[in-house]
Every structure is written in structure tokens, then in C-alpha cells.
PDB file of C-alpha atoms and ligand atoms in Angstrom:
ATOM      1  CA  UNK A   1       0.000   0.000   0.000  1.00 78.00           C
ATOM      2  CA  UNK A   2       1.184   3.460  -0.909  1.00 86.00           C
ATOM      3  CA  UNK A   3       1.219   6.283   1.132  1.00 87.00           C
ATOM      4  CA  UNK A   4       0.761   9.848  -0.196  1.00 90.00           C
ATOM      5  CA  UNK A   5       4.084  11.822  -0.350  1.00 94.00           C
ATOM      6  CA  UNK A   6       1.507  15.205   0.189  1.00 92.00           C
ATOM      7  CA  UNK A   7      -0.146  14.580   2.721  1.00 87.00           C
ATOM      8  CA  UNK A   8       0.446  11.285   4.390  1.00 83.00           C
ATOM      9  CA  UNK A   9      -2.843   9.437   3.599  1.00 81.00           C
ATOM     10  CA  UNK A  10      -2.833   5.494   3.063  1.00 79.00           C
ATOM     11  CA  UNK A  11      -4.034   5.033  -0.328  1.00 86.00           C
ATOM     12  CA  UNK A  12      -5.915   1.387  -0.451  1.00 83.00           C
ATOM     13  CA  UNK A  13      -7.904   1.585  -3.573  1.00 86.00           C
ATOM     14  CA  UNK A  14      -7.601   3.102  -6.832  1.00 90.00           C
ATOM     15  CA  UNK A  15     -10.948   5.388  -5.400  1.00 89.00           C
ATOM     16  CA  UNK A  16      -8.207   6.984  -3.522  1.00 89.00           C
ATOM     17  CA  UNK A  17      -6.001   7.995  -6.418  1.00 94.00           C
ATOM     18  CA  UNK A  18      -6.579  11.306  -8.345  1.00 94.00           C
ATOM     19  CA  UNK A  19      -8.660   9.918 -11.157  1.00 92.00           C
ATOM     20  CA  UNK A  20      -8.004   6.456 -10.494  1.00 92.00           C
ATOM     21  CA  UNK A  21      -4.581   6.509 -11.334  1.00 93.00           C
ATOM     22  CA  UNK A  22      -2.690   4.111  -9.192  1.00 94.00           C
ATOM     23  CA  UNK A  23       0.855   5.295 -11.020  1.00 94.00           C
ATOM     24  CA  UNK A  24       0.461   8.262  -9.352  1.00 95.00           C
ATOM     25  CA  UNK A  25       2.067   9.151  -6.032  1.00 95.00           C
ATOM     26  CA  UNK A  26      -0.220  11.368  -4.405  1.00 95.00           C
ATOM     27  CA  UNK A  27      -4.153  11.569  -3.065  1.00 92.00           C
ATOM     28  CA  UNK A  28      -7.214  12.585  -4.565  1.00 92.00           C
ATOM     29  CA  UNK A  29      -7.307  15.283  -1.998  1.00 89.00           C
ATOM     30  CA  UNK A  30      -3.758  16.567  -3.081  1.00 93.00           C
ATOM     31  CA  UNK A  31      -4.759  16.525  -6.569  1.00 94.00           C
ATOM     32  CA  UNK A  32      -6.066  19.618  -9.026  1.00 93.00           C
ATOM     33  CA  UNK A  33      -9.170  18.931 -10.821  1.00 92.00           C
ATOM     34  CA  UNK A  34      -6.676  18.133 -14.256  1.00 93.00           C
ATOM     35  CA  UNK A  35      -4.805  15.737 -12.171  1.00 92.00           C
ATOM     36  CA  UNK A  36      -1.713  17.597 -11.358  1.00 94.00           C
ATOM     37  CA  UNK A  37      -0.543  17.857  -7.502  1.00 95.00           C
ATOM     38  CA  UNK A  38      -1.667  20.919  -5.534  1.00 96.00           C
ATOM     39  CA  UNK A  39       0.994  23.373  -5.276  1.00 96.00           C
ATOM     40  CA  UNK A  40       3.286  23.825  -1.376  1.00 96.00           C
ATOM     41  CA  UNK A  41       1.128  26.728  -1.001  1.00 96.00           C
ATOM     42  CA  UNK A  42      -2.475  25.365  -2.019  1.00 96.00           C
ATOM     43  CA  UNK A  43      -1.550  22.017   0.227  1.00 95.00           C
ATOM     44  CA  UNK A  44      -0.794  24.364   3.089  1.00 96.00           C
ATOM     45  CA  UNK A  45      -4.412  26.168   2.922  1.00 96.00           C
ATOM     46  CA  UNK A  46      -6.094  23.230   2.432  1.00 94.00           C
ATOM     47  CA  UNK A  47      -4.559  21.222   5.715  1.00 93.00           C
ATOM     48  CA  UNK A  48      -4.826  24.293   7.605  1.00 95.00           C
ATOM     49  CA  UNK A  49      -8.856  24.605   6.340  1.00 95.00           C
ATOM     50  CA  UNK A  50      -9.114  20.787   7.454  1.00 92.00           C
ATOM     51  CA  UNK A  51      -7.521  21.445  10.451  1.00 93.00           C
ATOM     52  CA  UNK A  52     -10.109  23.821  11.598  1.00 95.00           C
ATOM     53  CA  UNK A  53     -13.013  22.213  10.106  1.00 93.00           C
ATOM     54  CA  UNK A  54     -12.502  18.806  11.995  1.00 91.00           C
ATOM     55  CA  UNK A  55     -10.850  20.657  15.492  1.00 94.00           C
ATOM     56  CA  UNK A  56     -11.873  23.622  15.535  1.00 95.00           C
ATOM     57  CA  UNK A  57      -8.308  25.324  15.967  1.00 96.00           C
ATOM     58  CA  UNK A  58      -7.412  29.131  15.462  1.00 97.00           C
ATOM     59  CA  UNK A  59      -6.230  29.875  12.068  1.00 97.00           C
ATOM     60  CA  UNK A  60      -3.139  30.576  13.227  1.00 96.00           C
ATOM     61  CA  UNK A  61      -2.728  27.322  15.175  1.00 94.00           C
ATOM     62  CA  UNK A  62      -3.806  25.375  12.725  1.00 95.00           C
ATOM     63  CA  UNK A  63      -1.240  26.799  10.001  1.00 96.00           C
ATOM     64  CA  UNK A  64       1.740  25.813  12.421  1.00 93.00           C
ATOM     65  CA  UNK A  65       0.237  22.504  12.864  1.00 92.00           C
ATOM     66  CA  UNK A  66       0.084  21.827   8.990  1.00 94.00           C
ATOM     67  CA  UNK A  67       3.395  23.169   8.485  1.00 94.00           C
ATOM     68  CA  UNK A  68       5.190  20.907  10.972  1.00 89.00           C
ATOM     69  CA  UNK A  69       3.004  18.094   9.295  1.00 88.00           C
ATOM     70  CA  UNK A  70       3.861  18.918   5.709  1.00 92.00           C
ATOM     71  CA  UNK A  71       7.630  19.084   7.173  1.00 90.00           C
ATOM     72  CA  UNK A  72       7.649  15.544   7.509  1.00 86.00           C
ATOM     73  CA  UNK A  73       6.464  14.488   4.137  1.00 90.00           C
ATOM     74  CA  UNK A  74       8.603  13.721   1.047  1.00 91.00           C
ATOM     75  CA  UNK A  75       6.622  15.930  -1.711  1.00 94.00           C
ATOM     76  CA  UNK A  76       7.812  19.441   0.283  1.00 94.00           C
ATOM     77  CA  UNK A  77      11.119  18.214   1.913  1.00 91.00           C
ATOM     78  CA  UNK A  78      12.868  21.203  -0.504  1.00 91.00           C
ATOM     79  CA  UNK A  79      10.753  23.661   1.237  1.00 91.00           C
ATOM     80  CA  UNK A  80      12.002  22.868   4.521  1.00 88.00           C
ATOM     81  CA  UNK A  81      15.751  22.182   3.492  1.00 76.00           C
ATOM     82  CA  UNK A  82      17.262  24.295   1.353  1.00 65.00           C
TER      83      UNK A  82
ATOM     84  CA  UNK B   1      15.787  -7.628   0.372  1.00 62.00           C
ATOM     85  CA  UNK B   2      16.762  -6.192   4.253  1.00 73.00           C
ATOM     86  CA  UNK B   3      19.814  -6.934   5.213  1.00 83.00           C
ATOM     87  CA  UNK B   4      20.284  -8.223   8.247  1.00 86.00           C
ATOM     88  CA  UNK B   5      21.528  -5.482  10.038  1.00 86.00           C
ATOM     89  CA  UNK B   6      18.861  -3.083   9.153  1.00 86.00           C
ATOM     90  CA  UNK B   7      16.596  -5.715   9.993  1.00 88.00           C
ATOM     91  CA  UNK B   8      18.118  -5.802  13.593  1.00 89.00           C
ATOM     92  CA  UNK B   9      18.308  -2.093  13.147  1.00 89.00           C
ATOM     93  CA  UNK B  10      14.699  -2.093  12.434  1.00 90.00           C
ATOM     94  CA  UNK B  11      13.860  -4.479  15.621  1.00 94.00           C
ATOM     95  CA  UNK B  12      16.007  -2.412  18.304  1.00 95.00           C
ATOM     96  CA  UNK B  13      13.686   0.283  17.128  1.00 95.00           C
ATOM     97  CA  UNK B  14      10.612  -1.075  17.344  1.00 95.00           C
ATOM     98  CA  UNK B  15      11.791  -2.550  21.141  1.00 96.00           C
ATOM     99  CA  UNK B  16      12.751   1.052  21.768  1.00 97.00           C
ATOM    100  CA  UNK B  17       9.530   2.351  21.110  1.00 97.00           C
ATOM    101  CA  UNK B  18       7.666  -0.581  22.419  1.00 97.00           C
ATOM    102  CA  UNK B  19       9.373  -0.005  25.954  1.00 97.00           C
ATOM    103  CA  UNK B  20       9.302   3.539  25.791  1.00 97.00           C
ATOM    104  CA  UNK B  21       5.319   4.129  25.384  1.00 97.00           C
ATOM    105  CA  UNK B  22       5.474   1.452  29.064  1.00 97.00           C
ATOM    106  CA  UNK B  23       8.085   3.879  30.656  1.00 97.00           C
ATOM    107  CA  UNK B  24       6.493   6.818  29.516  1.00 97.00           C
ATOM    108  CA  UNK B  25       3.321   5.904  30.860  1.00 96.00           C
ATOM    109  CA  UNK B  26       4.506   4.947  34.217  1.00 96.00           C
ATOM    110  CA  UNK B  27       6.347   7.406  34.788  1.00 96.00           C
ATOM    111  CA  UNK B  28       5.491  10.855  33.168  1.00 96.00           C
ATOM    112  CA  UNK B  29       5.983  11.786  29.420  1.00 95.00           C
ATOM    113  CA  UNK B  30       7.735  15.170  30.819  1.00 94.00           C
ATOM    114  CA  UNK B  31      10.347  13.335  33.891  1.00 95.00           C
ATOM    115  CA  UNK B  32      10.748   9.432  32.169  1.00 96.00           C
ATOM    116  CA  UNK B  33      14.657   9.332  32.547  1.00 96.00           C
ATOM    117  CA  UNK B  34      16.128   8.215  28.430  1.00 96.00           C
ATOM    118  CA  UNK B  35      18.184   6.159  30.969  1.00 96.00           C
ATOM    119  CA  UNK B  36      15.165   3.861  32.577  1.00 97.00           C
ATOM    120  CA  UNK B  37      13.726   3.582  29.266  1.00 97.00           C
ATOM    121  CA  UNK B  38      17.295   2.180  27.696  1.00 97.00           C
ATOM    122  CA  UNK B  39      17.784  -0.256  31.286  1.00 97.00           C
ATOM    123  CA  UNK B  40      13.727  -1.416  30.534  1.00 97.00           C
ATOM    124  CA  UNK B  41      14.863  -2.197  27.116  1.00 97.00           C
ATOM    125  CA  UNK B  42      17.778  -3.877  28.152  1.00 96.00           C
ATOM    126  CA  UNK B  43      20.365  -1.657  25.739  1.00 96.00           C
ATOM    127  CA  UNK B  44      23.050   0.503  26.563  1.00 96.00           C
ATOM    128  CA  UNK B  45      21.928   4.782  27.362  1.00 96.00           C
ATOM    129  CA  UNK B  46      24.090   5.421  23.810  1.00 96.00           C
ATOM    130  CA  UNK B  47      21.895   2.958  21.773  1.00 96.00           C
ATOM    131  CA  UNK B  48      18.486   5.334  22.893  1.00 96.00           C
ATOM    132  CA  UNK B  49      20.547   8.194  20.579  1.00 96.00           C
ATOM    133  CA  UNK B  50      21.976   6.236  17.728  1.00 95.00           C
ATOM    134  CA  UNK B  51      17.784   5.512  16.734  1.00 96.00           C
ATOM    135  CA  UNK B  52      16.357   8.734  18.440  1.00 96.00           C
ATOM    136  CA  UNK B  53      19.233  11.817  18.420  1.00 95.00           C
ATOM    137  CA  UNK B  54      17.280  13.749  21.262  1.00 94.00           C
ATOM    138  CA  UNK B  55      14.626  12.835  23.761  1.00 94.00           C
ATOM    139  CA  UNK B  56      11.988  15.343  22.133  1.00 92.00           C
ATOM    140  CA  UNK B  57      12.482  13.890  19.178  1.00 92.00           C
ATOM    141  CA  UNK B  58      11.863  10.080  20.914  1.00 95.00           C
ATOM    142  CA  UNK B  59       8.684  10.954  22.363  1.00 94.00           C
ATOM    143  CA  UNK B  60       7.457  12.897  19.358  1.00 91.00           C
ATOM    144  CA  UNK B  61       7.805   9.463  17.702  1.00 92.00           C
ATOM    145  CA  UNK B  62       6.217   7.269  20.466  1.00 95.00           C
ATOM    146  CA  UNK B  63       3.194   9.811  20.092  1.00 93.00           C
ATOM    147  CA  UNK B  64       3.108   9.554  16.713  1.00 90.00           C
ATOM    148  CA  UNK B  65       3.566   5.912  17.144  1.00 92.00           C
ATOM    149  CA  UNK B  66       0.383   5.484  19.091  1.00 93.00           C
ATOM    150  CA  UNK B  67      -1.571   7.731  17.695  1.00 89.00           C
ATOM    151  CA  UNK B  68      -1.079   5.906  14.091  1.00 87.00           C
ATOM    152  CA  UNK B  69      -1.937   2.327  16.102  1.00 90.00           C
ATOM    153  CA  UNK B  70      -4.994   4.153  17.576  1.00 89.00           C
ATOM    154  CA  UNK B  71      -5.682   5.309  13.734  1.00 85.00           C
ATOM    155  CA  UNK B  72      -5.103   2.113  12.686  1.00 84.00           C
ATOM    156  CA  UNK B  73      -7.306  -0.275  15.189  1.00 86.00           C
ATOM    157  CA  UNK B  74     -10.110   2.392  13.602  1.00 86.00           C
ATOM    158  CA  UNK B  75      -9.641   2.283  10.417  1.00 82.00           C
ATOM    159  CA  UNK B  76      -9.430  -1.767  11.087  1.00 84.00           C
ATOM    160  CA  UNK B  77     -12.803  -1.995  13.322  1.00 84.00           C
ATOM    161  CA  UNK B  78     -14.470   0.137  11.581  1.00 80.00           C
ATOM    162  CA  UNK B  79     -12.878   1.623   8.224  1.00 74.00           C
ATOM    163  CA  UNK B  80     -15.380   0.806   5.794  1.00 72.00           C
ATOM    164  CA  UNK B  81     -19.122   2.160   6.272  1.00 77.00           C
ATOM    165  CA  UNK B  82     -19.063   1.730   9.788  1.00 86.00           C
ATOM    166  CA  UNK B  83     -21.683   3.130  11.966  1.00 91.00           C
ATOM    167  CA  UNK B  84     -21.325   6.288  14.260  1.00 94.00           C
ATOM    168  CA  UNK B  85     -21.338   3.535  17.046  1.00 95.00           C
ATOM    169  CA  UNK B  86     -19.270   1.314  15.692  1.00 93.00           C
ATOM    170  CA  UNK B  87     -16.502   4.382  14.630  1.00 93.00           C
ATOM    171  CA  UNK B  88     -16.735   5.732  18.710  1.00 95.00           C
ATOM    172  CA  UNK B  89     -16.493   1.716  19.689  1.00 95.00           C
ATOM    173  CA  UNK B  90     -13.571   1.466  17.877  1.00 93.00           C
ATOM    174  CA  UNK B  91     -12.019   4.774  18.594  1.00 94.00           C
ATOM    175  CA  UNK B  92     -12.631   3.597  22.279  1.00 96.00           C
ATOM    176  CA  UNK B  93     -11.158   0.064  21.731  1.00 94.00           C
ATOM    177  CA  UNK B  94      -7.620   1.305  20.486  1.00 93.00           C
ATOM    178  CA  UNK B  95      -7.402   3.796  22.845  1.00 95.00           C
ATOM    179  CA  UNK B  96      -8.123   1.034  25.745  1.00 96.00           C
ATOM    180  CA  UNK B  97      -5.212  -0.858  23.872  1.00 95.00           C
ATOM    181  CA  UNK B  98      -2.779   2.466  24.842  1.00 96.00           C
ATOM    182  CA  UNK B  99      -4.898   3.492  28.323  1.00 96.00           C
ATOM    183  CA  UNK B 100      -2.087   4.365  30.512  1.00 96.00           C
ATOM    184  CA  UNK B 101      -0.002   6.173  27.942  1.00 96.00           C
ATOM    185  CA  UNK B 102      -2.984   8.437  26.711  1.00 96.00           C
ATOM    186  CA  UNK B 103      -4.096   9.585  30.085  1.00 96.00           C
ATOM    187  CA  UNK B 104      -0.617  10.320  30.253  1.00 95.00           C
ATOM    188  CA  UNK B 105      -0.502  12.248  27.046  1.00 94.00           C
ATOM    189  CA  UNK B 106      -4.295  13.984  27.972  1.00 94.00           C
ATOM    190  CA  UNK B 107      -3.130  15.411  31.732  1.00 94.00           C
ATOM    191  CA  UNK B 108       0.801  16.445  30.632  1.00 95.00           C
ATOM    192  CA  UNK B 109      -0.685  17.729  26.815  1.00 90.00           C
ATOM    193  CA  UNK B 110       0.344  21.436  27.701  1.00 91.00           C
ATOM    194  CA  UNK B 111       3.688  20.208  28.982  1.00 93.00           C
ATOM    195  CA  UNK B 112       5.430  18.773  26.123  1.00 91.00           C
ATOM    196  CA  UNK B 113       7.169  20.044  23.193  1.00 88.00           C
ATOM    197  CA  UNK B 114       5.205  21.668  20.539  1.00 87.00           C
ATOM    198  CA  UNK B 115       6.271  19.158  18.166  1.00 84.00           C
ATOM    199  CA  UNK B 116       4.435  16.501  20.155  1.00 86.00           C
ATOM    200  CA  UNK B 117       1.471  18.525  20.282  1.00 88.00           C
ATOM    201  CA  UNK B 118       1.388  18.950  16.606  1.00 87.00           C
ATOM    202  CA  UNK B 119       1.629  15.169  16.154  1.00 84.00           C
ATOM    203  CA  UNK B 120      -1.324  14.533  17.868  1.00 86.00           C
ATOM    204  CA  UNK B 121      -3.277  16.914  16.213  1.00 89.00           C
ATOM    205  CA  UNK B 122      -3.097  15.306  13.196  1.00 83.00           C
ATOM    206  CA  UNK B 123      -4.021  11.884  14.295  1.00 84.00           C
ATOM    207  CA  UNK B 124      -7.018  14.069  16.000  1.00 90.00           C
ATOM    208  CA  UNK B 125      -7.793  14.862  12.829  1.00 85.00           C
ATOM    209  CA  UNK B 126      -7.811  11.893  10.932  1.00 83.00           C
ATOM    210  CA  UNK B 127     -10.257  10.351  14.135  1.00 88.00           C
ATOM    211  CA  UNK B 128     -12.462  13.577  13.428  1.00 87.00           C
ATOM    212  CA  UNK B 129     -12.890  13.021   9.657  1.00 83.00           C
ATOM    213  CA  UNK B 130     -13.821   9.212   9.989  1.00 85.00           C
ATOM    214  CA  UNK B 131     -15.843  10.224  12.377  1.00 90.00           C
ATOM    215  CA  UNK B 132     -17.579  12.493  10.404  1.00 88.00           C
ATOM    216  CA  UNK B 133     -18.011  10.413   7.085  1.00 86.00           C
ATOM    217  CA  UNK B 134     -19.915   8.349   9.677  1.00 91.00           C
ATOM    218  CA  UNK B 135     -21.992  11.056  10.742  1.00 92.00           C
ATOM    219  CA  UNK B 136     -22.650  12.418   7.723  1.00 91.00           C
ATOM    220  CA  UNK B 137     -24.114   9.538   6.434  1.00 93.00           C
ATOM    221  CA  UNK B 138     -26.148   9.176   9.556  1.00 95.00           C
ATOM    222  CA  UNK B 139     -27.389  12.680   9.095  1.00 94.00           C
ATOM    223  CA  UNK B 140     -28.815  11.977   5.689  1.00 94.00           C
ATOM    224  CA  UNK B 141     -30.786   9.074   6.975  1.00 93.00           C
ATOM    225  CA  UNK B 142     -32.416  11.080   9.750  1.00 93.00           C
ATOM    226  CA  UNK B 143     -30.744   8.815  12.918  1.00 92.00           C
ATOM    227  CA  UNK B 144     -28.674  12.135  13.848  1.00 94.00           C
ATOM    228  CA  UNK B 145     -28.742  15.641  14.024  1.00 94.00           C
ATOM    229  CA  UNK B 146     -26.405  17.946  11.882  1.00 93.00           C
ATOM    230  CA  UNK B 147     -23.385  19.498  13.964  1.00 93.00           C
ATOM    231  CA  UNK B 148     -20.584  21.157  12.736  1.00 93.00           C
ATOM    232  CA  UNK B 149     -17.366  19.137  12.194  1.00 91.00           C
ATOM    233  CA  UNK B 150     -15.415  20.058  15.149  1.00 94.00           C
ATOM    234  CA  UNK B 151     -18.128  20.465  17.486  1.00 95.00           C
ATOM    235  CA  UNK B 152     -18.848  17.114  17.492  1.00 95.00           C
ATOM    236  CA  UNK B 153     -15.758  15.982  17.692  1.00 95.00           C
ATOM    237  CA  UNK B 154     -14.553  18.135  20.771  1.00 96.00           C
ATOM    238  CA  UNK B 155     -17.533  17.003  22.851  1.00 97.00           C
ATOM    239  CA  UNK B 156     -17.186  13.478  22.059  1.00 97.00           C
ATOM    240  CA  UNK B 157     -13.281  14.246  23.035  1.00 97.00           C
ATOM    241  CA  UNK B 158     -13.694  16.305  25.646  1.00 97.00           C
ATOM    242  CA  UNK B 159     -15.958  13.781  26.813  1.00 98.00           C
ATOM    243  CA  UNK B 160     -13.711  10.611  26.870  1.00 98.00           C
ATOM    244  CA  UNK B 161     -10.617  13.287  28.038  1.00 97.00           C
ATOM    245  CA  UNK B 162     -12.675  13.844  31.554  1.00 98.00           C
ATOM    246  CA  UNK B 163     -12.858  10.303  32.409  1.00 98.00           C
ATOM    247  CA  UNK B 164      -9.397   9.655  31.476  1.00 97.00           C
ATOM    248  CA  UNK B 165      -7.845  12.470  33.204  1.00 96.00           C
ATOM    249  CA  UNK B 166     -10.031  11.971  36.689  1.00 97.00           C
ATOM    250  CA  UNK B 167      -9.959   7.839  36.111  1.00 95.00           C
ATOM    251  CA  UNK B 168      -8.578   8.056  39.779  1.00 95.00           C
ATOM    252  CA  UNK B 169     -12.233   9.130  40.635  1.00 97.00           C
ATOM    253  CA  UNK B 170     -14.242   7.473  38.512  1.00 97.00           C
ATOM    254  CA  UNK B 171     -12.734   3.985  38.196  1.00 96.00           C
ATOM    255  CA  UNK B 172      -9.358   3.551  40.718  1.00 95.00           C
ATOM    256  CA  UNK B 173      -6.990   0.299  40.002  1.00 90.00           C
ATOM    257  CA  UNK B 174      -9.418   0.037  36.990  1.00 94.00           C
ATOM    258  CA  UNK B 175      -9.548   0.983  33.223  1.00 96.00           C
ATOM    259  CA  UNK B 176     -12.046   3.816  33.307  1.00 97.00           C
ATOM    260  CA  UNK B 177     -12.591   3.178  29.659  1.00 98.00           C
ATOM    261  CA  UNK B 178     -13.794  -0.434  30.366  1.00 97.00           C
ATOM    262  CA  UNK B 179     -15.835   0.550  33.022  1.00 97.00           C
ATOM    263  CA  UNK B 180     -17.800   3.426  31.688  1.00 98.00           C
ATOM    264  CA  UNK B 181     -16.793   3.107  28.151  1.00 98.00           C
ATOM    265  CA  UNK B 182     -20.215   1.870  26.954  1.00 98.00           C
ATOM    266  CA  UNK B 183     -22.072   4.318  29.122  1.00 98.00           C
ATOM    267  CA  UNK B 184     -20.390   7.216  27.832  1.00 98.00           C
ATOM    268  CA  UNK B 185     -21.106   6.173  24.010  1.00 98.00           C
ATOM    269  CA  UNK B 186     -24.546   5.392  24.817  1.00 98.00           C
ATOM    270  CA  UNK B 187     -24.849   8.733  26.204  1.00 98.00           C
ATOM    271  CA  UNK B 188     -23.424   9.938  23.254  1.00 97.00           C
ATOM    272  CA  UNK B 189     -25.676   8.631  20.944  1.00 97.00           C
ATOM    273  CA  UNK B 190     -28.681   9.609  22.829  1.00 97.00           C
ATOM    274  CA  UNK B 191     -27.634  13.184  22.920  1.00 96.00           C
ATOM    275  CA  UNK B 192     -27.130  13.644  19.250  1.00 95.00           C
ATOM    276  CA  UNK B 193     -30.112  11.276  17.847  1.00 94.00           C
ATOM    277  CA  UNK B 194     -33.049  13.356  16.990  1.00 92.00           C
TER     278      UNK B 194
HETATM  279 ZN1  LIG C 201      -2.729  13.381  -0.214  1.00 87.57          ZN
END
């Protein structure tokens, strides 16, 4: 089983794959409607967003939190370690 | 292929975090000595650093460790179309499986690093949105009212997080989640149905 190098979620079935792709690295949540993978930036509003939706965290909070997560995952290691 | 020293690499690691989540939990994720955890594991102190270089960044992992087996058991019970009962059931079931250390981790939360705390956010989060998927599903069918997200979620944790943190009250020498466990997702249940 693959793991998503965006965002960390185990990917079981191809439902789980950005238009069913199972080549592909990445989630259908870190995915663009064309397919592509959401840019650092987009990734980083959209785990801060979930973040808040599913905890209720400040906005602030919730961006540290899904930076320090997005640290650990290969897709954005160049943002972290130049 | 492993070789076989990674593979022996590999099962140091796993004793290391195996004996760490029972030291931590007996005695404090803030004052467990890296040097009781490394005699309980039966290593030398210098074999704690060569897997984990500091001690924040040991019990970041053991967090993250348990949180991702708590995940797991859930995803496991209940992954699939599972019921809002069955998805608290199984929340409640892996964290029965980690008792000691999460009541540990729930009391000394504002203690420890902010690394740590960010770890268990995210495995908050990924208990919140299976939770919800269950919910939501629920909600269409007319067995529960609509919340928001979080809402739910932080009284259903805040809930659980009580118990835990006063277990010396409600259920001493005992596991207050197999005592009152069933009562408390009962109640639950009957406070969100319609
Ligand atoms: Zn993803």
C-alpha cells in the first residue's frame, strides 16, 4: 500500500487515487481537478482549512500545525531544506 | 531484500519504542529518565541516541507511534461504512489498547514540546474526519442531528478526556474506559439522535 508523499494518507484503492490513477504518487485530496498535484502553497491552505473544520483550531494554530506536518512528508522536503 | 543489520536495526527500534510508550506511561511523558527507558529495554543509554538523536524527538515518535496504532485499530474496526457507534467503539477500543499512555498524554498535553502537540493533532484529525463520514451519512438518513465538524468531535473528546484524566475518581486500580466506556457512548448517541 502506498502512502501519499503530500499529505500522508494510506491510499488502499484506486478510489483513492486522483482519477483512479494508481501510477500516481499522491491523493485525490492533493490533486487539481486536471490531475496535477496541488501546489506547497495550495496544500498548506487546504490542511490548515481541514484542520479547523474537523478541530476547531485558530487559524493561526492550525497553520503551524500543517506546516510541521507537511515538514515531515517527502513531496515538500525542498521547502524545509534548502 | 533487508539486510540483516537493518533488519536488527529495524527491531532495536521497534523494542525502543515498544518499551518507551510502558516507561512513559509509568512514569510521566515530561520526567521518564532516556536512561530507565534504555535499562527497561535492556540496551546501553548510547543505543536510545543512535535511533532517536534527542529525547523530544523520541517521544514525538512514540506519540506519533500510538496515535497511528490508535488510527489504525479504527480504520481496522471500523474503516469501511461503519456506523457512528461502531466508529466511537472502535475509537474507544484502540485507545483502551494504549490506556495508561494516553491519560498520560491527555493530563501532561500542555507540557510537552510543541512538536508533540502537533503530532497529535493530526491523528485528531484523521479520528475527526472518519468520524464524520460516519456522521454524515447518519445525518442523511435522519438517525442524527447535523453538527458542525469540530463540534462534534470536541464534545465526544472532551468527553472521553474527563474520564481519562479523573480515572482516579471514577474507576481507581481500573480501566475507566472499560468501566464506563459503553455508558459514555450510549450517552453519546442519545444526545445527538433526533
Ligand atoms: Zn494526499
Amino acid at each position: 500500500m502506498k502512502i501519499c508523499i503530500a499529505c500522508g494518507m494510506p491510499m488502499q484503492t484506486a478510489a483513492d487515487y486522483p482519477q483512479g490513477d494508481m501510477e500516481k504518487d499522491y491523493c485525490l485530496y492533493c490533486a487539481r481537478p486536471d490531475g496535477s498535484m496541488h501546489t506547497f502553497d495550495e496544500k498548506r491552505e487546504g490542511l490548515t482549512n481541514f484542520i479547523i473544520k474537523t478541530q476547531g483550531l485558530d487559524e493561526e494554530a492550525a497553520r503551524k500545525t500543517a506546516l510541521e506536518m507537511m515538514a515531515k512528508l517527502p513531496a515538500w522536503k525542498s521547502y524545509f531544506n534548502p | 531484500m533487508k539486510t540483516q543489520r537493518q533488519t536488527q536495526k529495524d527491531q532495536t527500534r521497534k523494542l525502543l519504542l515498544d518499551t518507551a510508550i510502558v516507561q512513559l506511561a509509568k512514569d510521566g511523558l515530561i520526567t521518564t529518565k532516556t536512561s530507565d527507558i534504555a535499562k527497561a529495554a535492556g540496551v546501553s543509554h548510547g543505543t536510545v541516541f543512535v535511533h532517536f538523536p534527542t529525547r523530544e524527538i523520541l517521544l514525538s515518535e512514540v506519540i506519533e507511534e500510538v496515535g497511528m496504532r490508535i488510527a489504525s485499530r479504527l480504520n481496522e474496526l471500523a474503516g469501511n461504512g461503519g456506523s457512528v457507534r461502531d466508529i466511537l467503539t472502535a475509537h474507544l477500543k484502540g485507545l483502551s489498547e494504549y490506556e495508561a499512555f494516553y491519560t498520560r498524554l491527555v493530563v501532561e498535553n500542555n507540557l510537552i514540546p510543541e512538536k508533540s502537540r502537533h503530532t497529535l493533532i493530526m491523528i485528531q484529525s484523521a479520528i475527526s474526519i472518519h468520524l464524520n463520514h460516519a456522521v454524515e451519512r447518519e445525518v442523511s438518513l435522519g438517525s442524527i442531528r447535523p453538527f458542525p465538524t469540530h463540534l462534534l468531535f470536541n464534545t465526544w473528546v472532551g468527553l472521553i478526556h474527563y474520564y481519562l484524566s479523573n480515572a482516579d475518581l471514577f474507576s481507581p486500580n481500573h480501566s475507566v474506559l472499560h468501566r464506563h466506556g459503553q455508558t459514555l457512548i450510549d450517552h453519546f448517541l442519545t444526545m445527538i439522535s433526533p
